mmCIF file of C-alpha atoms in Angstrom:
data_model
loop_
_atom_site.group_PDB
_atom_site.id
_atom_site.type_symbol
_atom_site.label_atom_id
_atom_site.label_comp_id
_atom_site.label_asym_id
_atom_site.label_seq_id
_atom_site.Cartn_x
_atom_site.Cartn_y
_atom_site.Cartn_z
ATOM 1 C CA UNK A 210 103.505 -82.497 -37.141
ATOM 2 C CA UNK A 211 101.134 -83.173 -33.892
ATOM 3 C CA UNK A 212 100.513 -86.679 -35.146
ATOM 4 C CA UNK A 213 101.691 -89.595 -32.707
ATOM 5 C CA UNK A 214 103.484 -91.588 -35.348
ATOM 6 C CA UNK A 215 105.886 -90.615 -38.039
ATOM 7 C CA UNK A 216 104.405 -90.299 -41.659
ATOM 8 C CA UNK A 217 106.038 -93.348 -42.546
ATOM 9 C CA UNK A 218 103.939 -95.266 -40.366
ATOM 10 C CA UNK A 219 100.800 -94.166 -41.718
ATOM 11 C CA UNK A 220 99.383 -96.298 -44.073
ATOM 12 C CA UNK A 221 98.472 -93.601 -47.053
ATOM 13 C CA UNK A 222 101.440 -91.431 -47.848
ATOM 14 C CA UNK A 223 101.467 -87.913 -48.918
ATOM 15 C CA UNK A 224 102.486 -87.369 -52.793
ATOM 16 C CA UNK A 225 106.137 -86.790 -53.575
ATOM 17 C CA UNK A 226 106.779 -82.984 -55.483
ATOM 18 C CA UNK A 227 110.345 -82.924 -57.370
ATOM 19 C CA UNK A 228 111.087 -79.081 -57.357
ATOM 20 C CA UNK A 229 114.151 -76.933 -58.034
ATOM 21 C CA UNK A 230 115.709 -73.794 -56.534
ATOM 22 C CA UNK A 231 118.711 -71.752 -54.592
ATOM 23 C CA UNK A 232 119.659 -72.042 -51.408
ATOM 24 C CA UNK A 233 119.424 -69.424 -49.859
ATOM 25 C CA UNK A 234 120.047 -70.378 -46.370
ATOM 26 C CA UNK A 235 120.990 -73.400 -43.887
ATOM 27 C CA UNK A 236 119.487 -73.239 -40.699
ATOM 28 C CA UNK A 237 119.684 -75.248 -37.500
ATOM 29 C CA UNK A 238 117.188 -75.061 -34.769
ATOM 30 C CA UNK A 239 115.289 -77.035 -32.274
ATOM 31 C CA UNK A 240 112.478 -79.594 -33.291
ATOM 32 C CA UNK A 241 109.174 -78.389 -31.627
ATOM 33 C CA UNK A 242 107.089 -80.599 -33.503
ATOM 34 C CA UNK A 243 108.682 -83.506 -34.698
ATOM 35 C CA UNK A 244 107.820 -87.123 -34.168
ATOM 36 C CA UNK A 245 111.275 -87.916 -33.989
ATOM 37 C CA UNK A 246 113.895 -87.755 -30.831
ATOM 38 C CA UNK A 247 116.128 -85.452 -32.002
ATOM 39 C CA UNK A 248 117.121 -82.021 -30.060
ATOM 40 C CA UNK A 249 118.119 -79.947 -33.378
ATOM 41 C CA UNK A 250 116.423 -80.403 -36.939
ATOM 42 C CA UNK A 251 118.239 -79.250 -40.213
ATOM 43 C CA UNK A 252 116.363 -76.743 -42.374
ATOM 44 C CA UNK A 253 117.109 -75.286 -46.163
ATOM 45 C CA UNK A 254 115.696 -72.176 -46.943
ATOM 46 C CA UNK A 255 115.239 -72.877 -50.858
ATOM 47 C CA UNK A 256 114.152 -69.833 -53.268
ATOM 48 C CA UNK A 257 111.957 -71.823 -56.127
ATOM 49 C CA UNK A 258 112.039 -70.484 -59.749
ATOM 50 C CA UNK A 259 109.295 -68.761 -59.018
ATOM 51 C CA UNK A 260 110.286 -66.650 -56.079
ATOM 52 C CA UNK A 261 108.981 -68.625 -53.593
ATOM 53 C CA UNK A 262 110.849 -69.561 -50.483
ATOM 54 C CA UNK A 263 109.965 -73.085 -49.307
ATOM 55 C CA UNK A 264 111.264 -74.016 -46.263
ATOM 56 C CA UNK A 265 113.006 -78.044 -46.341
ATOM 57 C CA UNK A 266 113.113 -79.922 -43.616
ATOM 58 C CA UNK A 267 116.577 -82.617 -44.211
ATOM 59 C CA UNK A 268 115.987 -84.309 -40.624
ATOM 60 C CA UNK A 269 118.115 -84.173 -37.338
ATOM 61 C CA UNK A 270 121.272 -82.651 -37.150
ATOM 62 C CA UNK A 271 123.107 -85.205 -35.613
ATOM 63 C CA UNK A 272 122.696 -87.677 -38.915
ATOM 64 C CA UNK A 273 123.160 -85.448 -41.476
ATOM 65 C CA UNK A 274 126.631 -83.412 -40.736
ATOM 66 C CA UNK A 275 128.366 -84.760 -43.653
ATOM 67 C CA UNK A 276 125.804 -83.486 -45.660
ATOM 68 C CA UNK A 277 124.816 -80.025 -44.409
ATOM 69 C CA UNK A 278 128.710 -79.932 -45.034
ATOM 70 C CA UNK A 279 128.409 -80.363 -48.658
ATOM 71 C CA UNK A 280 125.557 -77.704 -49.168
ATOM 72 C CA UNK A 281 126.044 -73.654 -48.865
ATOM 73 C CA UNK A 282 123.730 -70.659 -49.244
ATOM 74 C CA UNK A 283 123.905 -69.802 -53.323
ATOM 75 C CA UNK A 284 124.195 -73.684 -54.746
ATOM 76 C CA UNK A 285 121.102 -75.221 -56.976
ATOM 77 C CA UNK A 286 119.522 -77.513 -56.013
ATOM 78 C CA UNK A 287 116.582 -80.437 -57.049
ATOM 79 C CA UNK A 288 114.610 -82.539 -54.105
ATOM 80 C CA UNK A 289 112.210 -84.618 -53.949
ATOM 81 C CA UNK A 290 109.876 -83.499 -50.950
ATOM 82 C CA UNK A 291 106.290 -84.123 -49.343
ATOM 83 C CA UNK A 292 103.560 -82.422 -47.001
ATOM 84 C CA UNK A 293 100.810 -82.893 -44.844
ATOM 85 C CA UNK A 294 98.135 -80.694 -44.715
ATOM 86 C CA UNK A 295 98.820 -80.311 -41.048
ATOM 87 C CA UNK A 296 102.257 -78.001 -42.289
ATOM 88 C CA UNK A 297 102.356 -74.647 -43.364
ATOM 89 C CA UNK A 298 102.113 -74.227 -46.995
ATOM 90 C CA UNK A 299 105.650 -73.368 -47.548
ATOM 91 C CA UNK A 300 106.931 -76.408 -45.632
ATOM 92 C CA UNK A 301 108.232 -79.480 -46.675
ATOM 93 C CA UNK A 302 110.049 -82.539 -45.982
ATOM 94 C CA UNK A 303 113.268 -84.015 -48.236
ATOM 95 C CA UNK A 304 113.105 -86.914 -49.068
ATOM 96 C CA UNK A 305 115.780 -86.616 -51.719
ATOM 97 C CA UNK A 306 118.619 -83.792 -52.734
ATOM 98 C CA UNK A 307 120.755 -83.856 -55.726
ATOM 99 C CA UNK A 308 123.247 -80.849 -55.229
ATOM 100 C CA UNK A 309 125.911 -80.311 -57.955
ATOM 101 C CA UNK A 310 125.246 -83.530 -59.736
ATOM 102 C CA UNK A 311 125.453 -86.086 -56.626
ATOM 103 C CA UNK A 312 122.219 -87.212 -54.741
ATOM 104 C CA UNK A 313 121.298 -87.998 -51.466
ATOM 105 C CA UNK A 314 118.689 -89.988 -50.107
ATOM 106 C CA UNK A 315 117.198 -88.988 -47.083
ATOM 107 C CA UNK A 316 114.279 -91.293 -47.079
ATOM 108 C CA UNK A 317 113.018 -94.892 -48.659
ATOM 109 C CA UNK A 318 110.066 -95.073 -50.695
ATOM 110 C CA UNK A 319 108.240 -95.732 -47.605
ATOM 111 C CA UNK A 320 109.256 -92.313 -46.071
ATOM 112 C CA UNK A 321 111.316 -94.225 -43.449
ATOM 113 C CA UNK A 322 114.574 -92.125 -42.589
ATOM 114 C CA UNK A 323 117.650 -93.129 -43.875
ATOM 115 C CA UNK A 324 119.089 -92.657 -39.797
ATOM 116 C CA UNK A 325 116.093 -94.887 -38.474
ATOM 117 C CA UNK A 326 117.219 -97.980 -40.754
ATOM 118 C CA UNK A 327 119.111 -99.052 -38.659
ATOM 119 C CA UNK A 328 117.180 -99.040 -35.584
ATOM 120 C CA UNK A 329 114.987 -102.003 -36.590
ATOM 121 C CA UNK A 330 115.911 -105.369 -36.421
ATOM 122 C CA UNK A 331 116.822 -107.038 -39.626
ATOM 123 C CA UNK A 332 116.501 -103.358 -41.484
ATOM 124 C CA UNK A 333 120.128 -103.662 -42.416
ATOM 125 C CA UNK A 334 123.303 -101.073 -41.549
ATOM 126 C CA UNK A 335 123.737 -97.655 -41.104
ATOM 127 C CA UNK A 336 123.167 -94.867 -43.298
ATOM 128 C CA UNK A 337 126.471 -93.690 -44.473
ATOM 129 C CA UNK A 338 125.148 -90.063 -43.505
ATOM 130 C CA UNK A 339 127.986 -89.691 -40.748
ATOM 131 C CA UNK A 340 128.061 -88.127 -37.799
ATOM 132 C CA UNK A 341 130.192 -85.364 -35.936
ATOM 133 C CA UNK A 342 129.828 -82.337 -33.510
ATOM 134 C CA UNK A 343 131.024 -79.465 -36.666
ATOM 135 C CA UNK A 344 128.276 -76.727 -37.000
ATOM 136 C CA UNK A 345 129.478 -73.992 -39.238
ATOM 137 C CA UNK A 346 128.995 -70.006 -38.767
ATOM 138 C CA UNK A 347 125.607 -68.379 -40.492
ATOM 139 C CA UNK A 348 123.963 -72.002 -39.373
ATOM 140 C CA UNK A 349 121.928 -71.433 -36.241
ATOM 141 C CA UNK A 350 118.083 -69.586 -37.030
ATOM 142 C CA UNK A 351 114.787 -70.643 -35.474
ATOM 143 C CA UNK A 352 112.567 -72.947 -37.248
ATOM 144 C CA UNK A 353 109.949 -75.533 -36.332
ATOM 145 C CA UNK A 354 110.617 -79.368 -37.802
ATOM 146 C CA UNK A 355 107.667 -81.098 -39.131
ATOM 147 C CA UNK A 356 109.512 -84.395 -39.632
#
C-alpha cells in the first residue's frame, strides 16, 4: 500500500500470522491502492474467534473466480496472512486458505502471487486459479486492496 514495488520485491518480508474464523462476507471492489494492475480486488470479511473482523485481501478478481466460487458467507476458515505497518490494523493479505479441508495457495514463500508466476520468464505455468467473467449476488461492497 503506497509503496512502488510489491512486498515481494522487498528484500525483508513481513511475518506470516496463521489465524482462524467465519466468513462473514465476500466482497468485490476496486483496488485504490494496490501495486498490482488489476481493476477489482477480492476481499473476505473474516470474524476471528475473538470477535474481531479482519478484513483479507485474496488478490484480483480476475485470477481467483474459481475460488471466490468455492467460499460463501458462514464457512470456517484458516489462512495464512501478512501486514505492513502501512495497512490498517484489521487488514491483511492471504497468502494461504484452507476452506473445508482443501487449501489454496495464493502466494510462494517469497510473497510472489500465484497469477504473477507466470509472467516471468522461466517462472514456470499458470496458476491453476482459473479465470471467468461469473460474479455472484451479495458480492459487490467497497473496499481498498493493499496487495
Amino acid at each position: 500500500m503506497g509503496e512502488p514495488t510489491g512486498v515481494a520485491q522487498q528484500p525483508v518480508k513481513p511475518p506470516i500470522a496463521v489465524m482462524a474464523g467465519t466468513i462473514k462476507e465476500i466482497k468485490i471492489a476496486p483496488c485504490e491502492r494496490t501495486t498490482g494492475r488489476s481493476a477489482e480486488g477480492v476481499h473476505l470479511m473474516v470474524q476471528a474467534k475473538d470477535g474481531q473482523i479482519i478484513n483479507l485481501h485474496l488478490g484480483p478478481k480476475s485470477a481467483l473466480n474459481q475460488t471466490v466460487d468455492r467460499l460463501s458467507p458462514g464457512q470456517d476458515i484458516t489462512f495464512e496472512a501478512f501486514r505492513t505497518d502501512a495497512m490498517p490494523k484489521d487488514a491483511y493479505v492471504a497468502k494461504s486458505l484452507t476452506v473445508g479441508g482443501a487449501t489454496i495457495q495464493l502466494r510462494d514463500d517469497s510473497l510472489r502471487p500465484q497469477w504473477a508466476m507466470g509472467a516471468q520468464g522461466g517462472r514456470g505455468g499458470g496458476s491453476g486459479m482459473g479465470s471467468g467473467g461469473r460474479s455472484g449476488q451479495g458480492r459487490r461492497g467497497g473496499a481498498a486492496c493493499y496487495w
